[in-house]
């Protein structure tokens, strides 16, 4: 009993020394933003982490104001994308790049760092304008790369987040009361991507398969937001089904079926894949073939159609 009491008295001061200290008063009550500057506070286990959180606080103030404006550029842009296309491409807006801020104060209290940052609206607008012009140059360089409609769409999809960020930058710069620079390449891309996604279609050629196989593959493509059109298409998906002879083993009909998948961009073969499955039926070889086709369908539908079309780009 004496030993237990002694241990309690020994351990208690250790806990008391590590008690959590309250945050400084200014942390939860930063100065109000004014016509010339913005403020943010943050905390973390390192000064860098505290600064990062303070910058996020400044950025969130801007984003909340923008999201409430239905006429904002980013809201209009997102409205051009169907729900299905928003699932296909990354629609998460990258963080605002905020540079040129001033550290008003940073303190370490109880092992936690607290930071108060300030940035002038003029400095913020100039930094965001520089980033916007950098993105416009990036899109200009990308425009010169593709040699087909499919490769152009692939590039636009891959750099979709740059377009989202550009839309956000324009919204913020205008919100701050500054004029945005001319960004013809970004304007072109933000109009072109939704348009090309809406009009995207592929030609589908299937040989040697059942009608159910045809219908299932058509649904797989249209569910991805693509139309099926043999006259004007981004690419051609060609699937050839080759069934082997039926083998009767252990009172069951066994039938192996090979599938050869090929994807063409115009006349250029950009992807090929061979798949084989074996179906079994107690009734006949034709039903064994259907069983094998169902297995082939399952494996094919595990692919993302857009990935198939753009994986070699």
PDB file of C-alpha atoms in Angstrom:
ATOM      1  CA  UNK A   1       0.000   0.000   0.000  1.00  0.00           C
ATOM      2  CA  UNK A   2       2.845   2.368   0.879  1.00  0.00           C
ATOM      3  CA  UNK A   3       4.565   1.523  -2.419  1.00  0.00           C
ATOM      4  CA  UNK A   4       1.365   2.327  -4.352  1.00  0.00           C
ATOM      5  CA  UNK A   5       0.962   5.693  -2.628  1.00  0.00           C
ATOM      6  CA  UNK A   6       4.616   6.479  -3.307  1.00  0.00           C
ATOM      7  CA  UNK A   7       4.187   5.717  -7.044  1.00  0.00           C
ATOM      8  CA  UNK A   8       1.107   7.930  -7.248  1.00  0.00           C
ATOM      9  CA  UNK A   9       2.995  10.867  -5.732  1.00  0.00           C
ATOM     10  CA  UNK A  10       5.933  10.143  -8.071  1.00  0.00           C
ATOM     11  CA  UNK A  11       3.867   9.997 -11.307  1.00  0.00           C
ATOM     12  CA  UNK A  12       1.442  12.869 -10.581  1.00  0.00           C
ATOM     13  CA  UNK A  13       4.023  15.680 -11.060  1.00  0.00           C
ATOM     14  CA  UNK A  14       4.943  14.208 -14.442  1.00  0.00           C
ATOM     15  CA  UNK A  15       1.357  14.512 -15.673  1.00  0.00           C
ATOM     16  CA  UNK A  16       1.029  17.948 -14.126  1.00  0.00           C
ATOM     17  CA  UNK A  17       4.109  19.173 -15.995  1.00  0.00           C
ATOM     18  CA  UNK A  18       2.665  18.026 -19.316  1.00  0.00           C
ATOM     19  CA  UNK A  19      -0.801  19.487 -18.895  1.00  0.00           C
ATOM     20  CA  UNK A  20      -2.207  21.090 -22.017  1.00  0.00           C
ATOM     21  CA  UNK A  21      -1.906  24.845 -22.012  1.00  0.00           C
ATOM     22  CA  UNK A  22      -4.605  27.078 -23.427  1.00  0.00           C
ATOM     23  CA  UNK A  23      -4.040  28.705 -26.806  1.00  0.00           C
ATOM     24  CA  UNK A  24      -3.051  32.390 -26.742  1.00  0.00           C
ATOM     25  CA  UNK A  25      -5.962  34.801 -26.799  1.00  0.00           C
ATOM     26  CA  UNK A  26      -5.111  36.222 -30.231  1.00  0.00           C
ATOM     27  CA  UNK A  27      -5.189  32.755 -31.828  1.00  0.00           C
ATOM     28  CA  UNK A  28      -8.975  32.476 -31.744  1.00  0.00           C
ATOM     29  CA  UNK A  29      -9.546  36.157 -32.350  1.00  0.00           C
ATOM     30  CA  UNK A  30      -7.354  37.369 -35.235  1.00  0.00           C
ATOM     31  CA  UNK A  31      -7.750  40.927 -36.552  1.00  0.00           C
ATOM     32  CA  UNK A  32     -10.583  41.470 -38.989  1.00  0.00           C
ATOM     33  CA  UNK A  33      -9.663  41.675 -42.656  1.00  0.00           C
ATOM     34  CA  UNK A  34      -9.571  45.200 -44.018  1.00  0.00           C
ATOM     35  CA  UNK A  35      -9.500  46.709 -47.515  1.00  0.00           C
ATOM     36  CA  UNK A  36      -5.721  46.313 -47.723  1.00  0.00           C
ATOM     37  CA  UNK A  37      -4.848  43.042 -45.956  1.00  0.00           C
ATOM     38  CA  UNK A  38      -6.035  39.613 -44.797  1.00  0.00           C
ATOM     39  CA  UNK A  39      -5.172  37.633 -41.669  1.00  0.00           C
ATOM     40  CA  UNK A  40      -5.049  33.966 -40.701  1.00  0.00           C
ATOM     41  CA  UNK A  41      -4.035  31.935 -37.664  1.00  0.00           C
ATOM     42  CA  UNK A  42      -2.938  28.321 -37.381  1.00  0.00           C
ATOM     43  CA  UNK A  43      -1.397  25.816 -35.020  1.00  0.00           C
ATOM     44  CA  UNK A  44       0.814  22.752 -35.324  1.00  0.00           C
ATOM     45  CA  UNK A  45       3.681  20.804 -33.810  1.00  0.00           C
ATOM     46  CA  UNK A  46       6.150  22.697 -36.013  1.00  0.00           C
ATOM     47  CA  UNK A  47       6.312  26.348 -37.128  1.00  0.00           C
ATOM     48  CA  UNK A  48       5.877  25.188 -40.737  1.00  0.00           C
ATOM     49  CA  UNK A  49       2.704  23.301 -39.873  1.00  0.00           C
ATOM     50  CA  UNK A  50       1.294  26.289 -37.994  1.00  0.00           C
ATOM     51  CA  UNK A  51       2.028  28.563 -40.978  1.00  0.00           C
ATOM     52  CA  UNK A  52       0.408  26.076 -43.351  1.00  0.00           C
ATOM     53  CA  UNK A  53      -2.773  26.053 -41.280  1.00  0.00           C
ATOM     54  CA  UNK A  54      -2.802  29.855 -41.147  1.00  0.00           C
ATOM     55  CA  UNK A  55      -2.516  30.036 -44.949  1.00  0.00           C
ATOM     56  CA  UNK A  56      -5.391  27.568 -45.265  1.00  0.00           C
ATOM     57  CA  UNK A  57      -7.465  29.824 -43.039  1.00  0.00           C
ATOM     58  CA  UNK A  58      -6.843  32.765 -45.383  1.00  0.00           C
ATOM     59  CA  UNK A  59      -7.606  30.643 -48.458  1.00  0.00           C
ATOM     60  CA  UNK A  60     -10.806  29.253 -46.918  1.00  0.00           C
ATOM     61  CA  UNK A  61     -12.157  32.760 -46.379  1.00  0.00           C
ATOM     62  CA  UNK A  62     -11.776  33.417 -50.099  1.00  0.00           C
ATOM     63  CA  UNK A  63     -13.214  30.049 -51.162  1.00  0.00           C
ATOM     64  CA  UNK A  64     -16.307  30.415 -48.946  1.00  0.00           C
ATOM     65  CA  UNK A  65     -17.059  33.784 -50.543  1.00  0.00           C
ATOM     66  CA  UNK A  66     -16.552  32.386 -54.055  1.00  0.00           C
ATOM     67  CA  UNK A  67     -18.655  29.253 -53.492  1.00  0.00           C
ATOM     68  CA  UNK A  68     -21.611  31.440 -52.523  1.00  0.00           C
ATOM     69  CA  UNK A  69     -21.461  33.236 -55.871  1.00  0.00           C
ATOM     70  CA  UNK A  70     -23.347  31.243 -58.519  1.00  0.00           C
ATOM     71  CA  UNK A  71     -21.855  33.430 -61.254  1.00  0.00           C
ATOM     72  CA  UNK A  72     -18.279  32.571 -60.260  1.00  0.00           C
ATOM     73  CA  UNK A  73     -16.128  31.164 -63.022  1.00  0.00           C
ATOM     74  CA  UNK A  74     -15.394  27.899 -61.229  1.00  0.00           C
ATOM     75  CA  UNK A  75     -19.080  27.233 -60.537  1.00  0.00           C
ATOM     76  CA  UNK A  76     -19.999  27.945 -64.158  1.00  0.00           C
ATOM     77  CA  UNK A  77     -17.193  25.677 -65.357  1.00  0.00           C
ATOM     78  CA  UNK A  78     -18.213  22.789 -63.097  1.00  0.00           C
ATOM     79  CA  UNK A  79     -21.813  23.244 -64.242  1.00  0.00           C
ATOM     80  CA  UNK A  80     -20.750  22.402 -67.798  1.00  0.00           C
ATOM     81  CA  UNK A  81     -19.569  18.952 -66.699  1.00  0.00           C
ATOM     82  CA  UNK A  82     -22.121  16.182 -66.349  1.00  0.00           C
ATOM     83  CA  UNK A  83     -22.245  14.215 -63.104  1.00  0.00           C
ATOM     84  CA  UNK A  84     -20.766  11.213 -64.896  1.00  0.00           C
ATOM     85  CA  UNK A  85     -17.871  13.216 -66.296  1.00  0.00           C
ATOM     86  CA  UNK A  86     -17.168  14.695 -62.861  1.00  0.00           C
ATOM     87  CA  UNK A  87     -16.738  11.119 -61.630  1.00  0.00           C
ATOM     88  CA  UNK A  88     -14.303  10.341 -64.442  1.00  0.00           C
ATOM     89  CA  UNK A  89     -11.977  13.282 -63.955  1.00  0.00           C
ATOM     90  CA  UNK A  90     -10.517  14.776 -60.801  1.00  0.00           C
ATOM     91  CA  UNK A  91     -12.676  17.669 -59.678  1.00  0.00           C
ATOM     92  CA  UNK A  92     -10.903  18.499 -56.444  1.00  0.00           C
ATOM     93  CA  UNK A  93      -9.613  22.063 -56.642  1.00  0.00           C
ATOM     94  CA  UNK A  94      -5.898  22.379 -55.784  1.00  0.00           C
ATOM     95  CA  UNK A  95      -4.987  24.677 -52.857  1.00  0.00           C
ATOM     96  CA  UNK A  96      -4.438  28.357 -53.531  1.00  0.00           C
ATOM     97  CA  UNK A  97      -0.729  29.188 -53.892  1.00  0.00           C
ATOM     98  CA  UNK A  98      -0.283  32.021 -51.388  1.00  0.00           C
ATOM     99  CA  UNK A  99       3.135  33.661 -51.305  1.00  0.00           C
ATOM    100  CA  UNK A 100       4.575  36.910 -49.952  1.00  0.00           C
ATOM    101  CA  UNK A 101       2.913  36.756 -46.551  1.00  0.00           C
ATOM    102  CA  UNK A 102       4.276  38.307 -43.352  1.00  0.00           C
ATOM    103  CA  UNK A 103       4.699  36.422 -40.075  1.00  0.00           C
ATOM    104  CA  UNK A 104       3.102  38.723 -37.522  1.00  0.00           C
ATOM    105  CA  UNK A 105       3.897  36.393 -34.627  1.00  0.00           C
ATOM    106  CA  UNK A 106       4.763  32.772 -33.928  1.00  0.00           C
ATOM    107  CA  UNK A 107       5.025  31.338 -30.422  1.00  0.00           C
ATOM    108  CA  UNK A 108       5.629  27.932 -28.865  1.00  0.00           C
ATOM    109  CA  UNK A 109       3.273  27.268 -25.992  1.00  0.00           C
ATOM    110  CA  UNK A 110       3.229  23.882 -24.297  1.00  0.00           C
ATOM    111  CA  UNK A 111       4.924  22.209 -27.260  1.00  0.00           C
ATOM    112  CA  UNK A 112       2.412  23.617 -29.769  1.00  0.00           C
ATOM    113  CA  UNK A 113       3.274  26.375 -32.228  1.00  0.00           C
ATOM    114  CA  UNK A 114       0.757  29.150 -32.922  1.00  0.00           C
ATOM    115  CA  UNK A 115       1.131  31.427 -35.927  1.00  0.00           C
ATOM    116  CA  UNK A 116      -0.505  34.657 -37.072  1.00  0.00           C
ATOM    117  CA  UNK A 117       0.109  35.513 -40.731  1.00  0.00           C
ATOM    118  CA  UNK A 118      -0.813  38.591 -42.718  1.00  0.00           C
ATOM    119  CA  UNK A 119      -0.770  39.271 -46.452  1.00  0.00           C
ATOM    120  CA  UNK A 120      -1.679  42.409 -48.331  1.00  0.00           C
ATOM    121  CA  UNK A 121      -4.383  42.068 -50.969  1.00  0.00           C
ATOM    122  CA  UNK A 122      -2.054  43.667 -53.517  1.00  0.00           C
ATOM    123  CA  UNK A 123       0.737  41.131 -52.861  1.00  0.00           C
ATOM    124  CA  UNK A 124      -1.740  38.254 -52.908  1.00  0.00           C
ATOM    125  CA  UNK A 125      -3.250  39.396 -56.223  1.00  0.00           C
ATOM    126  CA  UNK A 126       0.191  39.777 -57.840  1.00  0.00           C
ATOM    127  CA  UNK A 127       1.245  36.280 -56.753  1.00  0.00           C
ATOM    128  CA  UNK A 128      -1.983  34.694 -58.003  1.00  0.00           C
ATOM    129  CA  UNK A 129      -1.694  36.589 -61.304  1.00  0.00           C
ATOM    130  CA  UNK A 130       1.823  35.210 -61.833  1.00  0.00           C
ATOM    131  CA  UNK A 131       0.550  31.680 -61.180  1.00  0.00           C
ATOM    132  CA  UNK A 132      -2.349  32.206 -63.593  1.00  0.00           C
ATOM    133  CA  UNK A 133       0.006  33.325 -66.346  1.00  0.00           C
ATOM    134  CA  UNK A 134       2.222  30.307 -65.671  1.00  0.00           C
ATOM    135  CA  UNK A 135      -0.775  27.987 -66.107  1.00  0.00           C
ATOM    136  CA  UNK A 136      -1.754  29.740 -69.348  1.00  0.00           C
ATOM    137  CA  UNK A 137       1.739  29.160 -70.738  1.00  0.00           C
ATOM    138  CA  UNK A 138       1.542  25.533 -69.665  1.00  0.00           C
ATOM    139  CA  UNK A 139      -1.761  25.023 -71.532  1.00  0.00           C
ATOM    140  CA  UNK A 140      -0.301  26.793 -74.597  1.00  0.00           C
ATOM    141  CA  UNK A 141       2.574  24.298 -74.675  1.00  0.00           C
ATOM    142  CA  UNK A 142       0.174  21.362 -74.290  1.00  0.00           C
ATOM    143  CA  UNK A 143      -1.967  22.556 -77.208  1.00  0.00           C
ATOM    144  CA  UNK A 144       0.909  21.983 -79.603  1.00  0.00           C
ATOM    145  CA  UNK A 145       1.504  18.350 -78.564  1.00  0.00           C
ATOM    146  CA  UNK A 146      -1.469  16.225 -79.731  1.00  0.00           C
ATOM    147  CA  UNK A 147      -1.744  14.842 -83.247  1.00  0.00           C
ATOM    148  CA  UNK A 148      -5.283  13.435 -82.936  1.00  0.00           C
ATOM    149  CA  UNK A 149      -8.619  14.221 -81.284  1.00  0.00           C
ATOM    150  CA  UNK A 150      -8.132  11.358 -78.822  1.00  0.00           C
ATOM    151  CA  UNK A 151      -4.683  12.526 -77.706  1.00  0.00           C
ATOM    152  CA  UNK A 152      -5.962  16.092 -77.315  1.00  0.00           C
ATOM    153  CA  UNK A 153      -8.847  14.947 -75.113  1.00  0.00           C
ATOM    154  CA  UNK A 154      -6.462  12.775 -73.095  1.00  0.00           C
ATOM    155  CA  UNK A 155      -4.200  15.769 -72.445  1.00  0.00           C
ATOM    156  CA  UNK A 156      -7.124  17.980 -71.426  1.00  0.00           C
ATOM    157  CA  UNK A 157      -8.442  15.327 -69.022  1.00  0.00           C
ATOM    158  CA  UNK A 158      -4.991  14.742 -67.523  1.00  0.00           C
ATOM    159  CA  UNK A 159      -4.559  18.483 -66.878  1.00  0.00           C
ATOM    160  CA  UNK A 160      -8.120  19.139 -65.782  1.00  0.00           C
ATOM    161  CA  UNK A 161      -6.970  20.233 -62.330  1.00  0.00           C
ATOM    162  CA  UNK A 162      -4.909  23.002 -63.910  1.00  0.00           C
ATOM    163  CA  UNK A 163      -8.112  24.323 -65.476  1.00  0.00           C
ATOM    164  CA  UNK A 164      -9.918  24.130 -62.135  1.00  0.00           C
ATOM    165  CA  UNK A 165      -7.096  25.989 -60.450  1.00  0.00           C
ATOM    166  CA  UNK A 166      -7.070  28.641 -63.175  1.00  0.00           C
ATOM    167  CA  UNK A 167     -10.822  29.177 -62.748  1.00  0.00           C
ATOM    168  CA  UNK A 168     -10.335  29.549 -59.011  1.00  0.00           C
ATOM    169  CA  UNK A 169      -7.445  31.980 -59.464  1.00  0.00           C
ATOM    170  CA  UNK A 170      -9.518  34.201 -61.734  1.00  0.00           C
ATOM    171  CA  UNK A 171     -12.374  34.183 -59.222  1.00  0.00           C
ATOM    172  CA  UNK A 172     -10.044  35.179 -56.359  1.00  0.00           C
ATOM    173  CA  UNK A 173      -8.222  37.888 -58.315  1.00  0.00           C
ATOM    174  CA  UNK A 174     -11.543  39.451 -59.313  1.00  0.00           C
ATOM    175  CA  UNK A 175     -12.838  39.084 -55.746  1.00  0.00           C
ATOM    176  CA  UNK A 176      -9.814  41.052 -54.545  1.00  0.00           C
ATOM    177  CA  UNK A 177     -10.778  43.820 -56.950  1.00  0.00           C
ATOM    178  CA  UNK A 178      -7.956  43.366 -59.475  1.00  0.00           C
ATOM    179  CA  UNK A 179      -8.067  42.852 -63.221  1.00  0.00           C
ATOM    180  CA  UNK A 180      -7.097  39.418 -64.540  1.00  0.00           C
ATOM    181  CA  UNK A 181      -4.580  39.129 -67.376  1.00  0.00           C
ATOM    182  CA  UNK A 182      -5.502  37.773 -70.805  1.00  0.00           C
ATOM    183  CA  UNK A 183      -5.483  33.956 -70.648  1.00  0.00           C
ATOM    184  CA  UNK A 184      -6.575  32.875 -74.130  1.00  0.00           C
ATOM    185  CA  UNK A 185      -5.234  29.331 -73.787  1.00  0.00           C
ATOM    186  CA  UNK A 186      -7.050  28.710 -70.501  1.00  0.00           C
ATOM    187  CA  UNK A 187     -10.235  30.176 -71.976  1.00  0.00           C
ATOM    188  CA  UNK A 188      -9.908  27.827 -74.937  1.00  0.00           C
ATOM    189  CA  UNK A 189      -9.283  24.743 -72.769  1.00  0.00           C
ATOM    190  CA  UNK A 190     -12.079  25.432 -70.241  1.00  0.00           C
ATOM    191  CA  UNK A 191     -14.558  25.627 -73.135  1.00  0.00           C
ATOM    192  CA  UNK A 192     -13.044  22.789 -75.140  1.00  0.00           C
ATOM    193  CA  UNK A 193     -12.875  20.073 -72.476  1.00  0.00           C
ATOM    194  CA  UNK A 194     -16.603  20.028 -71.499  1.00  0.00           C
ATOM    195  CA  UNK A 195     -17.547  20.233 -75.197  1.00  0.00           C
ATOM    196  CA  UNK A 196     -15.295  17.341 -76.192  1.00  0.00           C
ATOM    197  CA  UNK A 197     -16.476  15.217 -73.251  1.00  0.00           C
ATOM    198  CA  UNK A 198     -20.113  15.743 -74.242  1.00  0.00           C
ATOM    199  CA  UNK A 199     -19.391  14.829 -77.861  1.00  0.00           C
ATOM    200  CA  UNK A 200     -17.002  11.929 -77.159  1.00  0.00           C
ATOM    201  CA  UNK A 201     -17.855   8.689 -78.950  1.00  0.00           C
ATOM    202  CA  UNK A 202     -16.161   5.451 -79.963  1.00  0.00           C
ATOM    203  CA  UNK A 203     -16.725   2.882 -82.668  1.00  0.00           C
ATOM    204  CA  UNK A 204     -17.372  -0.606 -81.304  1.00  0.00           C
ATOM    205  CA  UNK A 205     -16.663  -3.708 -83.378  1.00  0.00           C
ATOM    206  CA  UNK A 206     -17.420  -7.126 -81.873  1.00  0.00           C
ATOM    207  CA  UNK A 207     -17.116 -10.413 -83.745  1.00  0.00           C
ATOM    208  CA  UNK A 208     -17.955 -13.949 -82.723  1.00  0.00           C
ATOM    209  CA  UNK A 209     -19.882 -13.029 -79.557  1.00  0.00           C
ATOM    210  CA  UNK A 210     -23.471 -13.507 -78.430  1.00  0.00           C
ATOM    211  CA  UNK A 211     -26.095 -10.755 -78.480  1.00  0.00           C
ATOM    212  CA  UNK A 212     -25.987 -10.501 -74.681  1.00  0.00           C
ATOM    213  CA  UNK A 213     -22.230  -9.930 -74.883  1.00  0.00           C
ATOM    214  CA  UNK A 214     -22.837  -7.105 -77.382  1.00  0.00           C
ATOM    215  CA  UNK A 215     -25.423  -5.403 -75.183  1.00  0.00           C
ATOM    216  CA  UNK A 216     -23.329  -5.663 -72.046  1.00  0.00           C
ATOM    217  CA  UNK A 217     -20.305  -4.103 -73.722  1.00  0.00           C
ATOM    218  CA  UNK A 218     -22.407  -1.294 -75.140  1.00  0.00           C
ATOM    219  CA  UNK A 219     -23.690  -0.536 -71.636  1.00  0.00           C
ATOM    220  CA  UNK A 220     -20.116  -0.607 -70.314  1.00  0.00           C
ATOM    221  CA  UNK A 221     -19.150   2.113 -72.797  1.00  0.00           C
ATOM    222  CA  UNK A 222     -22.228   4.314 -72.430  1.00  0.00           C
ATOM    223  CA  UNK A 223     -22.032   4.097 -68.625  1.00  0.00           C
ATOM    224  CA  UNK A 224     -18.606   5.721 -68.961  1.00  0.00           C
ATOM    225  CA  UNK A 225     -20.204   8.760 -70.586  1.00  0.00           C
ATOM    226  CA  UNK A 226     -19.249   7.808 -74.147  1.00  0.00           C
ATOM    227  CA  UNK A 227     -21.538   7.486 -77.137  1.00  0.00           C
ATOM    228  CA  UNK A 228     -21.195   4.692 -79.709  1.00  0.00           C
ATOM    229  CA  UNK A 229     -20.849   6.096 -83.201  1.00  0.00           C
ATOM    230  CA  UNK A 230     -19.001   4.411 -86.050  1.00  0.00           C
ATOM    231  CA  UNK A 231     -19.098   7.461 -88.342  1.00  0.00           C
ATOM    232  CA  UNK A 232     -17.328  10.008 -86.148  1.00  0.00           C
ATOM    233  CA  UNK A 233     -15.402   8.658 -83.202  1.00  0.00           C
ATOM    234  CA  UNK A 234     -12.357   9.275 -81.067  1.00  0.00           C
ATOM    235  CA  UNK A 235     -11.223   5.669 -81.263  1.00  0.00           C
ATOM    236  CA  UNK A 236     -12.237   2.167 -82.302  1.00  0.00           C
ATOM    237  CA  UNK A 237     -12.599  -0.644 -79.776  1.00  0.00           C
ATOM    238  CA  UNK A 238     -12.367  -4.002 -81.521  1.00  0.00           C
ATOM    239  CA  UNK A 239     -13.092  -7.233 -79.626  1.00  0.00           C
ATOM    240  CA  UNK A 240     -12.781 -10.559 -81.400  1.00  0.00           C
ATOM    241  CA  UNK A 241     -14.201 -13.668 -79.718  1.00  0.00           C
ATOM    242  CA  UNK A 242     -12.797 -17.076 -80.732  1.00  0.00           C
ATOM    243  CA  UNK A 243     -14.396 -20.141 -79.116  1.00  0.00           C
ATOM    244  CA  UNK A 244     -12.508 -23.444 -79.050  1.00  0.00           C
ATOM    245  CA  UNK A 245     -14.097 -26.831 -79.613  1.00  0.00           C
ATOM    246  CA  UNK A 246     -16.168 -28.229 -76.765  1.00  0.00           C
ATOM    247  CA  UNK A 247     -14.562 -30.895 -74.584  1.00  0.00           C
ATOM    248  CA  UNK A 248     -16.661 -33.309 -72.585  1.00  0.00           C
ATOM    249  CA  UNK A 249     -14.978 -34.101 -69.288  1.00  0.00           C
ATOM    250  CA  UNK A 250     -16.383 -35.570 -66.068  1.00  0.00           C
ATOM    251  CA  UNK A 251     -19.974 -35.308 -67.374  1.00  0.00           C
ATOM    252  CA  UNK A 252     -19.526 -31.563 -68.091  1.00  0.00           C
ATOM    253  CA  UNK A 253     -19.152 -29.571 -71.298  1.00  0.00           C
ATOM    254  CA  UNK A 254     -15.973 -27.442 -71.178  1.00  0.00           C
ATOM    255  CA  UNK A 255     -15.343 -24.694 -73.702  1.00  0.00           C
ATOM    256  CA  UNK A 256     -12.439 -22.290 -73.833  1.00  0.00           C
ATOM    257  CA  UNK A 257     -13.011 -18.849 -75.359  1.00  0.00           C
ATOM    258  CA  UNK A 258     -10.274 -16.399 -76.367  1.00  0.00           C
ATOM    259  CA  UNK A 259     -10.887 -12.662 -76.571  1.00  0.00           C
ATOM    260  CA  UNK A 260      -8.554 -10.281 -78.373  1.00  0.00           C
ATOM    261  CA  UNK A 261      -9.046  -6.632 -77.425  1.00  0.00           C
ATOM    262  CA  UNK A 262      -7.598  -3.924 -79.654  1.00  0.00           C
ATOM    263  CA  UNK A 263      -7.946  -0.142 -79.408  1.00  0.00           C
ATOM    264  CA  UNK A 264      -7.195   2.076 -82.398  1.00  0.00           C
ATOM    265  CA  UNK A 265      -6.634   5.822 -82.577  1.00  0.00           C
ATOM    266  CA  UNK A 266      -7.567   6.345 -86.226  1.00  0.00           C
ATOM    267  CA  UNK A 267      -5.447   3.642 -87.914  1.00  0.00           C
ATOM    268  CA  UNK A 268      -2.843   3.442 -85.165  1.00  0.00           C
ATOM    269  CA  UNK A 269      -3.041   0.468 -82.807  1.00  0.00           C
ATOM    270  CA  UNK A 270      -2.561   1.929 -79.310  1.00  0.00           C
ATOM    271  CA  UNK A 271      -3.528  -1.023 -77.100  1.00  0.00           C
ATOM    272  CA  UNK A 272      -3.885  -4.777 -77.392  1.00  0.00           C
ATOM    273  CA  UNK A 273      -4.804  -7.346 -74.755  1.00  0.00           C
ATOM    274  CA  UNK A 274      -5.517 -11.079 -74.960  1.00  0.00           C
ATOM    275  CA  UNK A 275      -7.850 -12.799 -72.476  1.00  0.00           C
ATOM    276  CA  UNK A 276      -8.913 -16.448 -72.223  1.00  0.00           C
ATOM    277  CA  UNK A 277     -11.645 -18.020 -70.103  1.00  0.00           C
ATOM    278  CA  UNK A 278     -13.170 -21.489 -69.902  1.00  0.00           C
ATOM    279  CA  UNK A 279     -16.880 -22.026 -69.337  1.00  0.00           C
ATOM    280  CA  UNK A 280     -18.564 -25.150 -68.045  1.00  0.00           C
ATOM    281  CA  UNK A 281     -22.112 -26.421 -68.551  1.00  0.00           C
ATOM    282  CA  UNK A 282     -23.832 -29.705 -67.807  1.00  0.00           C
ATOM    283  CA  UNK A 283     -26.185 -29.202 -70.797  1.00  0.00           C
ATOM    284  CA  UNK A 284     -24.228 -28.343 -73.939  1.00  0.00           C
ATOM    285  CA  UNK A 285     -21.216 -26.588 -75.432  1.00  0.00           C
ATOM    286  CA  UNK A 286     -23.119 -23.438 -76.413  1.00  0.00           C
ATOM    287  CA  UNK A 287     -24.050 -22.750 -72.805  1.00  0.00           C
ATOM    288  CA  UNK A 288     -20.448 -23.416 -71.823  1.00  0.00           C
ATOM    289  CA  UNK A 289     -19.468 -20.693 -74.325  1.00  0.00           C
ATOM    290  CA  UNK A 290     -21.979 -18.302 -72.724  1.00  0.00           C
ATOM    291  CA  UNK A 291     -20.435 -19.056 -69.328  1.00  0.00           C
ATOM    292  CA  UNK A 292     -16.973 -18.243 -70.673  1.00  0.00           C
ATOM    293  CA  UNK A 293     -18.269 -14.992 -72.225  1.00  0.00           C
ATOM    294  CA  UNK A 294     -19.681 -13.913 -68.869  1.00  0.00           C
ATOM    295  CA  UNK A 295     -16.243 -14.359 -67.321  1.00  0.00           C
ATOM    296  CA  UNK A 296     -14.658 -12.382 -70.161  1.00  0.00           C
ATOM    297  CA  UNK A 297     -17.215  -9.609 -69.674  1.00  0.00           C
ATOM    298  CA  UNK A 298     -16.471  -9.413 -65.978  1.00  0.00           C
ATOM    299  CA  UNK A 299     -12.752  -9.003 -66.614  1.00  0.00           C
ATOM    300  CA  UNK A 300     -13.244  -6.463 -69.402  1.00  0.00           C
ATOM    301  CA  UNK A 301     -15.635  -4.383 -67.296  1.00  0.00           C
ATOM    302  CA  UNK A 302     -13.037  -4.152 -64.554  1.00  0.00           C
ATOM    303  CA  UNK A 303     -11.208  -1.804 -66.932  1.00  0.00           C
ATOM    304  CA  UNK A 304     -12.000   1.888 -66.943  1.00  0.00           C
ATOM    305  CA  UNK A 305     -12.939   2.725 -70.537  1.00  0.00           C
ATOM    306  CA  UNK A 306     -11.222   6.109 -70.394  1.00  0.00           C
ATOM    307  CA  UNK A 307      -8.048   4.473 -69.092  1.00  0.00           C
ATOM    308  CA  UNK A 308      -8.120   2.028 -72.013  1.00  0.00           C
ATOM    309  CA  UNK A 309      -8.399   4.909 -74.454  1.00  0.00           C
ATOM    310  CA  UNK A 310      -5.724   7.109 -72.913  1.00  0.00           C
ATOM    311  CA  UNK A 311      -3.271   4.751 -71.168  1.00  0.00           C
ATOM    312  CA  UNK A 312      -0.783   4.904 -74.033  1.00  0.00           C
ATOM    313  CA  UNK A 313      -0.930   8.701 -74.394  1.00  0.00           C
TER     314      UNK A 313
END
